[in-house]
Every structure is written in C-alpha cells, then in structure tokens.
PDB file of C-alpha atoms in Angstrom:
ATOM      1  CA  GLY A  19       0.000   0.000   0.000  1.00 64.00           C
ATOM      2  CA  ALA A  20       0.836   3.743   0.053  1.00 84.00           C
ATOM      3  CA  VAL A  21       1.928   4.024  -3.569  1.00 91.00           C
ATOM      4  CA  VAL A  22       2.565   7.448  -5.076  1.00 95.00           C
ATOM      5  CA  SER A  23       3.016   7.972  -8.797  1.00 96.00           C
ATOM      6  CA  GLN A  24       4.365  10.897 -10.772  1.00 97.00           C
ATOM      7  CA  HIS A  25       4.010  11.770 -14.409  1.00 97.00           C
ATOM      8  CA  PRO A  26       6.014  12.373 -16.468  1.00 97.00           C
ATOM      9  CA  SER A  27       9.157  10.687 -15.195  1.00 97.00           C
ATOM     10  CA  ARG A  28      11.360  12.788 -17.427  1.00 97.00           C
ATOM     11  CA  VAL A  29      10.783  15.908 -19.484  1.00 97.00           C
ATOM     12  CA  ILE A  30      12.955  18.020 -21.734  1.00 97.00           C
ATOM     13  CA  CYS A  31      11.634  21.393 -22.765  1.00 96.00           C
ATOM     14  CA  LYS A  32      12.729  24.644 -24.306  1.00 96.00           C
ATOM     15  CA  SER A  33      13.361  27.709 -22.203  1.00 97.00           C
ATOM     16  CA  GLY A  34      10.194  29.765 -21.731  1.00 96.00           C
ATOM     17  CA  THR A  35       7.732  26.903 -21.893  1.00 97.00           C
ATOM     18  CA  SER A  36       5.605  25.634 -19.024  1.00 97.00           C
ATOM     19  CA  VAL A  37       5.747  22.117 -17.681  1.00 97.00           C
ATOM     20  CA  LYS A  38       3.079  20.346 -15.639  1.00 97.00           C
ATOM     21  CA  ILE A  39       3.946  17.489 -13.288  1.00 98.00           C
ATOM     22  CA  GLU A  40       1.261  15.266 -11.795  1.00 97.00           C
ATOM     23  CA  CYS A  41       1.431  13.522  -8.444  1.00 96.00           C
ATOM     24  CA  ARG A  42      -1.109  10.855  -7.569  1.00 95.00           C
ATOM     25  CA  SER A  43      -1.725   8.737  -4.490  1.00 93.00           C
ATOM     26  CA  LEU A  44      -2.837   5.430  -5.997  1.00 93.00           C
ATOM     27  CA  ASP A  45      -4.240   3.459  -3.104  1.00 88.00           C
ATOM     28  CA  PHE A  46      -4.977   6.024  -0.433  1.00 88.00           C
ATOM     29  CA  GLN A  47      -6.390   9.481   0.002  1.00 88.00           C
ATOM     30  CA  ALA A  48      -3.841  12.136   0.836  1.00 87.00           C
ATOM     31  CA  THR A  49      -5.015  15.310   2.479  1.00 79.00           C
ATOM     32  CA  THR A  50      -1.516  16.717   2.260  1.00 89.00           C
ATOM     33  CA  MET A  51       1.037  16.459  -0.492  1.00 93.00           C
ATOM     34  CA  PHE A  52       4.484  17.990  -0.548  1.00 95.00           C
ATOM     35  CA  TRP A  53       6.667  19.113  -3.433  1.00 97.00           C
ATOM     36  CA  TYR A  54      10.444  18.879  -3.208  1.00 96.00           C
ATOM     37  CA  ARG A  55      13.304  19.738  -5.488  1.00 96.00           C
ATOM     38  CA  GLN A  56      16.705  18.089  -5.441  1.00 94.00           C
ATOM     39  CA  PHE A  57      19.802  19.291  -7.251  1.00 93.00           C
ATOM     40  CA  PRO A  58      22.671  16.868  -7.942  1.00 89.00           C
ATOM     41  CA  LYS A  59      24.549  15.750  -4.815  1.00 85.00           C
ATOM     42  CA  GLN A  60      22.313  17.870  -2.579  1.00 87.00           C
ATOM     43  CA  SER A  61      19.592  16.979  -0.131  1.00 86.00           C
ATOM     44  CA  LEU A  62      15.871  17.376  -0.676  1.00 90.00           C
ATOM     45  CA  MET A  63      14.562  20.910  -0.526  1.00 91.00           C
ATOM     46  CA  LEU A  64      10.912  21.389   0.358  1.00 93.00           C
ATOM     47  CA  MET A  65       9.221  23.773  -2.037  1.00 96.00           C
ATOM     48  CA  ALA A  66       5.623  23.782  -0.875  1.00 95.00           C
ATOM     49  CA  THR A  67       2.911  22.043   1.088  1.00 93.00           C
ATOM     50  CA  SER A  68      -0.294  21.309  -0.773  1.00 91.00           C
ATOM     51  CA  ASN A  69      -3.596  20.681   0.953  1.00 87.00           C
ATOM     52  CA  GLU A  70      -6.658  19.478  -0.885  1.00 82.00           C
ATOM     53  CA  GLY A  71      -9.052  22.297  -1.657  1.00 81.00           C
ATOM     54  CA  SER A  72      -6.873  25.108  -0.358  1.00 83.00           C
ATOM     55  CA  LYS A  73      -3.968  27.233  -1.490  1.00 87.00           C
ATOM     56  CA  ALA A  74      -0.513  25.783  -1.239  1.00 91.00           C
ATOM     57  CA  THR A  75       1.921  27.026   1.371  1.00 93.00           C
ATOM     58  CA  TYR A  76       5.278  27.884  -0.136  1.00 95.00           C
ATOM     59  CA  GLU A  77       8.643  27.776   1.587  1.00 94.00           C
ATOM     60  CA  GLN A  78      10.695  30.910   1.859  1.00 93.00           C
ATOM     61  CA  GLY A  79      12.414  31.774  -1.390  1.00 94.00           C
ATOM     62  CA  VAL A  80      10.097  29.714  -3.598  1.00 95.00           C
ATOM     63  CA  GLU A  81       8.167  31.836  -6.085  1.00 94.00           C
ATOM     64  CA  LYS A  82       4.504  30.927  -5.959  1.00 93.00           C
ATOM     65  CA  ASP A  83       3.810  32.533  -9.340  1.00 95.00           C
ATOM     66  CA  LYS A  84       6.511  30.461 -10.974  1.00 96.00           C
ATOM     67  CA  PHE A  85       5.666  27.156  -9.341  1.00 97.00           C
ATOM     68  CA  LEU A  86       1.891  26.815  -9.514  1.00 96.00           C
ATOM     69  CA  ILE A  87       0.390  24.095  -7.368  1.00 95.00           C
ATOM     70  CA  ASN A  88      -3.120  22.739  -7.650  1.00 91.00           C
ATOM     71  CA  HIS A  89      -4.534  20.098  -5.322  1.00 88.00           C
ATOM     72  CA  ALA A  90      -7.993  19.496  -6.719  1.00 82.00           C
ATOM     73  CA  SER A  91      -8.715  16.115  -5.168  1.00 88.00           C
ATOM     74  CA  LEU A  92      -7.538  13.838  -2.385  1.00 88.00           C
ATOM     75  CA  THR A  93      -5.492  11.817  -4.846  1.00 92.00           C
ATOM     76  CA  LEU A  94      -4.036  14.386  -7.225  1.00 93.00           C
ATOM     77  CA  SER A  95      -1.753  17.386  -6.936  1.00 94.00           C
ATOM     78  CA  THR A  96      -0.070  19.140  -9.852  1.00 95.00           C
ATOM     79  CA  LEU A  97       3.003  21.339 -10.032  1.00 97.00           C
ATOM     80  CA  THR A  98       3.372  23.629 -13.025  1.00 97.00           C
ATOM     81  CA  VAL A  99       6.740  25.201 -13.666  1.00 97.00           C
ATOM     82  CA  THR A 100       5.867  28.317 -15.616  1.00 97.00           C
ATOM     83  CA  SER A 101       8.239  29.905 -18.097  1.00 96.00           C
ATOM     84  CA  ALA A 102      10.922  27.387 -17.280  1.00 97.00           C
ATOM     85  CA  HIS A 103      14.565  28.356 -17.557  1.00 96.00           C
ATOM     86  CA  PRO A 104      17.744  26.261 -17.466  1.00 96.00           C
ATOM     87  CA  GLU A 105      18.239  26.994 -13.771  1.00 96.00           C
ATOM     88  CA  ASP A 106      14.909  25.234 -13.103  1.00 96.00           C
ATOM     89  CA  SER A 107      16.437  21.984 -14.343  1.00 97.00           C
ATOM     90  CA  SER A 108      16.251  19.649 -11.377  1.00 97.00           C
ATOM     91  CA  PHE A 109      14.719  16.499  -9.921  1.00 97.00           C
ATOM     92  CA  TYR A 110      11.191  17.267  -8.688  1.00 98.00           C
ATOM     93  CA  ILE A 111       9.719  14.841  -6.182  1.00 97.00           C
ATOM     94  CA  CYS A 112       6.305  14.807  -4.591  1.00 97.00           C
ATOM     95  CA  SER A 113       5.221  13.032  -1.458  1.00 95.00           C
ATOM     96  CA  ALA A 114       1.840  12.254   0.024  1.00 93.00           C
ATOM     97  CA  THR A 115       0.948  11.645   3.623  1.00 88.00           C
ATOM     98  CA  ALA A 116      -0.876   8.492   4.643  1.00 79.00           C
ATOM     99  CA  ALA A 117      -2.343   8.229   8.098  1.00 71.00           C
ATOM    100  CA  SER A 118      -1.725   5.137  10.209  1.00 65.00           C
ATOM    101  CA  GLY A 119      -3.398   5.367  13.562  1.00 61.00           C
ATOM    102  CA  HIS A 120      -2.494   8.769  14.935  1.00 58.00           C
ATOM    103  CA  GLN A 121       0.716   9.011  12.958  1.00 67.00           C
ATOM    104  CA  GLU A 122       1.252  10.269   9.448  1.00 78.00           C
ATOM    105  CA  THR A 123       3.949   9.020   7.128  1.00 86.00           C
ATOM    106  CA  GLN A 124       5.201  10.601   3.922  1.00 90.00           C
ATOM    107  CA  TYR A 125       5.567   8.369   0.899  1.00 92.00           C
ATOM    108  CA  PHE A 126       7.484   9.653  -2.075  1.00 95.00           C
ATOM    109  CA  GLY A 127       6.704   9.466  -5.746  1.00 96.00           C
ATOM    110  CA  PRO A 128       9.407   8.282  -8.170  1.00 97.00           C
ATOM    111  CA  GLY A 129      10.302  11.844  -9.161  1.00 97.00           C
ATOM    112  CA  THR A 130      10.336  13.853 -12.378  1.00 98.00           C
ATOM    113  CA  ARG A 131      13.602  14.861 -13.951  1.00 97.00           C
ATOM    114  CA  LEU A 132      13.266  18.205 -15.712  1.00 97.00           C
ATOM    115  CA  LEU A 133      15.814  19.469 -18.204  1.00 97.00           C
ATOM    116  CA  VAL A 134      15.291  22.938 -19.620  1.00 97.00           C
ATOM    117  CA  LEU A 135      17.339  23.721 -22.697  1.00 96.00           C
TER     118      LEU A 135
ATOM    119  CA  GLN B   3      23.379  24.323  14.228  1.00 67.00           C
ATOM    120  CA  LYS B   4      21.433  22.340  11.644  1.00 74.00           C
ATOM    121  CA  GLU B   5      18.039  21.051  12.702  1.00 88.00           C
ATOM    122  CA  VAL B   6      18.872  17.483  11.691  1.00 93.00           C
ATOM    123  CA  GLU B   7      22.485  16.405  11.416  1.00 94.00           C
ATOM    124  CA  GLN B   8      24.037  13.336   9.864  1.00 95.00           C
ATOM    125  CA  ASN B   9      27.577  12.390   9.023  1.00 92.00           C
ATOM    126  CA  SER B  10      27.819  12.671   5.244  1.00 90.00           C
ATOM    127  CA  GLY B  11      30.148   9.687   4.950  1.00 90.00           C
ATOM    128  CA  PRO B  12      30.872   7.730   2.934  1.00 95.00           C
ATOM    129  CA  LEU B  13      30.509   4.947   5.463  1.00 97.00           C
ATOM    130  CA  SER B  14      32.381   1.993   4.051  1.00 97.00           C
ATOM    131  CA  VAL B  15      31.229  -1.381   5.335  1.00 97.00           C
ATOM    132  CA  PRO B  16      32.349  -4.868   4.317  1.00 97.00           C
ATOM    133  CA  GLU B  17      29.633  -7.195   3.081  1.00 97.00           C
ATOM    134  CA  GLY B  18      27.998  -9.060   5.948  1.00 97.00           C
ATOM    135  CA  ALA B  19      28.976  -6.493   8.580  1.00 97.00           C
ATOM    136  CA  ILE B  20      26.753  -4.117  10.524  1.00 97.00           C
ATOM    137  CA  ALA B  21      26.359  -0.553   9.256  1.00 97.00           C
ATOM    138  CA  SER B  22      25.604   1.972  11.974  1.00 97.00           C
ATOM    139  CA  LEU B  23      24.135   5.333  11.019  1.00 98.00           C
ATOM    140  CA  ASN B  24      23.561   8.200  13.403  1.00 97.00           C
ATOM    141  CA  CYS B  25      21.328  11.251  13.389  1.00 96.00           C
ATOM    142  CA  THR B  26      20.844  14.065  15.894  1.00 96.00           C
ATOM    143  CA  TYR B  27      18.092  16.642  15.929  1.00 94.00           C
ATOM    144  CA  SER B  28      17.757  19.972  17.660  1.00 91.00           C
ATOM    145  CA  ASP B  29      14.013  20.379  18.254  1.00 86.00           C
ATOM    146  CA  ARG B  30      12.965  18.670  21.471  1.00 84.00           C
ATOM    147  CA  VAL B  31       9.276  18.608  20.513  1.00 84.00           C
ATOM    148  CA  SER B  32       9.928  16.436  17.470  1.00 84.00           C
ATOM    149  CA  GLN B  33       7.478  13.571  17.477  1.00 84.00           C
ATOM    150  CA  SER B  34       8.079  11.251  14.563  1.00 91.00           C
ATOM    151  CA  PHE B  35      11.308   9.977  13.098  1.00 95.00           C
ATOM    152  CA  PHE B  36      11.951   8.321   9.773  1.00 95.00           C
ATOM    153  CA  TRP B  37      14.746   6.693   7.854  1.00 97.00           C
ATOM    154  CA  TYR B  38      14.614   6.825   4.074  1.00 96.00           C
ATOM    155  CA  ARG B  39      16.942   5.164   1.600  1.00 97.00           C
ATOM    156  CA  GLN B  40      17.773   6.951  -1.632  1.00 97.00           C
ATOM    157  CA  TYR B  41      19.598   5.280  -4.469  1.00 96.00           C
ATOM    158  CA  SER B  42      21.471   7.519  -6.873  1.00 93.00           C
ATOM    159  CA  GLY B  43      19.046   9.134  -9.313  1.00 92.00           C
ATOM    160  CA  LYS B  44      15.982   7.788  -7.517  1.00 95.00           C
ATOM    161  CA  SER B  45      13.510   9.191  -5.019  1.00 96.00           C
ATOM    162  CA  PRO B  46      13.582   8.361  -1.284  1.00 96.00           C
ATOM    163  CA  GLU B  47      12.072   5.105  -0.120  1.00 95.00           C
ATOM    164  CA  LEU B  48      10.778   4.676   3.426  1.00 94.00           C
ATOM    165  CA  ILE B  49      12.680   2.090   5.451  1.00 95.00           C
ATOM    166  CA  MET B  50      11.641   2.663   9.031  1.00 93.00           C
ATOM    167  CA  SER B  51       9.551   4.931  11.195  1.00 93.00           C
ATOM    168  CA  ILE B  52       9.895   5.214  14.954  1.00 95.00           C
ATOM    169  CA  TYR B  53       7.879   7.242  17.404  1.00 92.00           C
ATOM    170  CA  SER B  54       8.804   6.147  20.932  1.00 93.00           C
ATOM    171  CA  ASN B  55      12.044   5.598  22.799  1.00 95.00           C
ATOM    172  CA  GLY B  56      13.779   2.284  22.346  1.00 96.00           C
ATOM    173  CA  ASP B  57      14.453  -0.080  19.483  1.00 96.00           C
ATOM    174  CA  LYS B  58      12.304  -1.057  16.548  1.00 96.00           C
ATOM    175  CA  GLU B  59      13.313  -3.937  14.332  1.00 97.00           C
ATOM    176  CA  ASP B  60      12.186  -4.725  10.805  1.00 95.00           C
ATOM    177  CA  GLY B  61      14.095  -7.448   9.027  1.00 96.00           C
ATOM    178  CA  ARG B  62      17.757  -6.491   8.827  1.00 97.00           C
ATOM    179  CA  PHE B  63      17.039  -2.940   9.971  1.00 98.00           C
ATOM    180  CA  THR B  64      16.844  -1.658  13.543  1.00 98.00           C
ATOM    181  CA  ALA B  65      15.978   1.914  14.417  1.00 97.00           C
ATOM    182  CA  GLN B  66      16.878   3.260  17.836  1.00 97.00           C
ATOM    183  CA  LEU B  67      15.410   6.414  19.361  1.00 96.00           C
ATOM    184  CA  ASN B  68      16.577   8.303  22.430  1.00 96.00           C
ATOM    185  CA  LYS B  69      14.518  11.449  22.861  1.00 93.00           C
ATOM    186  CA  ALA B  70      16.423  12.592  25.935  1.00 93.00           C
ATOM    187  CA  SER B  71      19.640  12.661  23.914  1.00 94.00           C
ATOM    188  CA  GLN B  72      17.816  13.798  20.749  1.00 94.00           C
ATOM    189  CA  TYR B  73      19.374  10.959  18.863  1.00 95.00           C
ATOM    190  CA  VAL B  74      18.070   8.417  16.401  1.00 97.00           C
ATOM    191  CA  SER B  75      20.101   5.703  14.733  1.00 97.00           C
ATOM    192  CA  LEU B  76      19.745   3.003  12.121  1.00 98.00           C
ATOM    193  CA  LEU B  77      21.542  -0.321  12.152  1.00 98.00           C
ATOM    194  CA  ILE B  78      21.761  -2.453   9.032  1.00 98.00           C
ATOM    195  CA  ARG B  79      22.709  -6.036   9.834  1.00 98.00           C
ATOM    196  CA  ASP B  80      24.318  -8.406   7.329  1.00 98.00           C
ATOM    197  CA  SER B  81      24.980  -5.506   4.967  1.00 98.00           C
ATOM    198  CA  GLN B  82      24.652  -6.306   1.272  1.00 97.00           C
ATOM    199  CA  PRO B  83      26.057  -4.458  -1.751  1.00 97.00           C
ATOM    200  CA  SER B  84      22.441  -3.582  -2.600  1.00 97.00           C
ATOM    201  CA  ASP B  85      22.330  -1.557   0.630  1.00 97.00           C
ATOM    202  CA  SER B  86      24.780   0.913  -0.899  1.00 98.00           C
ATOM    203  CA  ALA B  87      22.803   4.147  -1.020  1.00 97.00           C
ATOM    204  CA  THR B  88      22.298   7.438   0.788  1.00 97.00           C
ATOM    205  CA  TYR B  89      20.283   7.155   3.980  1.00 97.00           C
ATOM    206  CA  LEU B  90      18.215  10.157   4.974  1.00 96.00           C
ATOM    207  CA  CYS B  91      17.110  10.834   8.518  1.00 96.00           C
ATOM    208  CA  ALA B  92      13.875  12.851   8.746  1.00 95.00           C
ATOM    209  CA  VAL B  93      12.109  14.390  11.697  1.00 93.00           C
ATOM    210  CA  ASN B  94       8.525  15.546  11.941  1.00 89.00           C
ATOM    211  CA  ARG B  95       6.697  17.926  14.255  1.00 74.00           C
ATOM    212  CA  LYS B  96       2.925  17.969  14.089  1.00 69.00           C
ATOM    213  CA  ALA B  97       3.008  21.671  14.937  1.00 71.00           C
ATOM    214  CA  ALA B  98       4.941  22.204  11.705  1.00 72.00           C
ATOM    215  CA  GLY B  99       2.066  20.847   9.654  1.00 71.00           C
ATOM    216  CA  ASN B 100       3.601  17.413   9.341  1.00 77.00           C
ATOM    217  CA  LYS B 101       6.500  18.793   7.345  1.00 87.00           C
ATOM    218  CA  LEU B 102       9.611  16.680   7.417  1.00 90.00           C
ATOM    219  CA  THR B 103      13.012  18.135   8.163  1.00 90.00           C
ATOM    220  CA  PHE B 104      15.742  16.105   6.511  1.00 92.00           C
ATOM    221  CA  GLY B 105      19.332  15.591   7.398  1.00 93.00           C
ATOM    222  CA  GLY B 106      21.902  15.838   4.660  1.00 92.00           C
ATOM    223  CA  GLY B 107      22.112  12.076   4.352  1.00 95.00           C
ATOM    224  CA  THR B 108      24.828   9.488   4.974  1.00 96.00           C
ATOM    225  CA  ARG B 109      26.266   7.697   1.989  1.00 97.00           C
ATOM    226  CA  VAL B 110      26.851   4.008   2.656  1.00 98.00           C
ATOM    227  CA  LEU B 111      29.135   1.835   0.549  1.00 98.00           C
ATOM    228  CA  VAL B 112      28.983  -1.906   1.111  1.00 97.00           C
ATOM    229  CA  LYS B 113      32.026  -3.588  -0.363  1.00 96.00           C
ATOM    230  CA  PRO B 114      31.828  -7.231  -1.497  1.00 92.00           C
TER     231      PRO B 114
END
C-alpha cells in the first residue's frame, strides 16, 4: 500500500515553456502532499505544502507565481513550472501523507527529472 | 546548528557487517522519526519509522530512538552491496504541519 506515482518521469523542454507534473496517491487518500526539489549531490529541498481544496503554502524563497500548485482532489496534486529556464532543471519529487493510527507518514513518488534547454 | 544532522560519509562497510548510522536533531518537541533510503538518481524510499524511545526492528534494519539525547540511529545487519545508497534521517513535528526536516544524508558503501 501507500503508492505514489508521478508523471512524467522525465521531461525536456525549451526555455520559456511551461511544464506540468502530476502527483497521484494510488491506493490512499492524501489530504496533504508535498513538493520537493533536489539538485545533484544535494539533499531534498521542500518547495511547498499542498492541501486538498486550499492554497498551497510555499517555503521561503520559492516563487509561488513560478511554481503553480493545484490540489484538486484527495489523490491528485499538480506542479506547473511556468516559463521554465535552465536553472529550473532539477529532480522534482512529490510526497503524500498516509495516516496510520495517529501518525502520518510521507511516501514519495518516483520523481520527475526536468531538463530545460 | 542544523536542525537534523548526519555524518555525510561515505561509510564503508564490508559485506555481511553491521552498518551503523547516526542522526541528531535539535528540536525537542519532534514527534516522529523516519529513515529513508535513496539510491542515486531515484527518489527516497521509506525504510523505518519510529515514534517512541527504544528499538524497533524490521528485518535487517533496527531503528533506535533516544529522545532525551535527541538521537536516532539506524543499524543495518548483514549488509549487502544492494544496501549501498544514501540514507536520509527525517524528523517531523505535528506543529509544523507534518513537514519533514531532513538531514543531509549518509552515503553508505557496502564492499563485497
């Protein structure tokens, strides 16, 4: 159980285009999803917290107008990188929280590798 | 001081030996503790979660939590080359909206 999928797994795009990444919880409902970014040889960096039906909460330094997050249902959150530039090239990973008893655990999707040319 | 600290390694372990990974955290009200494994180029995979003081065993993995010392560890018994990866320690506070704070990770190399 607790499977999270992401689509696409890899995307190459031209500078200035927008890219949408989907994150789905396949076998559970996730009230909260998180979006991370990871540059090579660095640790995960939390970008934003996404709650179903409400606006995402962005971490300091993350531009909300550049990284649009929509969490329309309990199983789907999307991240849109608008007007992507080469410096946005990174590994984007989502996670979804599954409740077990009174504890919540984050399960990660397989990630989306974005390359902006 | 970082909120969650890990030795970056690499921790080199001969096959069949025990790998011991350590993690310290600064926030005393932390409630949940997790170990994730991340292979190069892949996303993190949950290995263990621990919430109360003491040991928790799952297969070849044992997590140990000492809240008084603000210390959580992971032991990998009978280490295999397939255990070679980066291990991430993560800490959660409910007051922080269930956000995880990650350590920088410890790279483990298991040599045949």
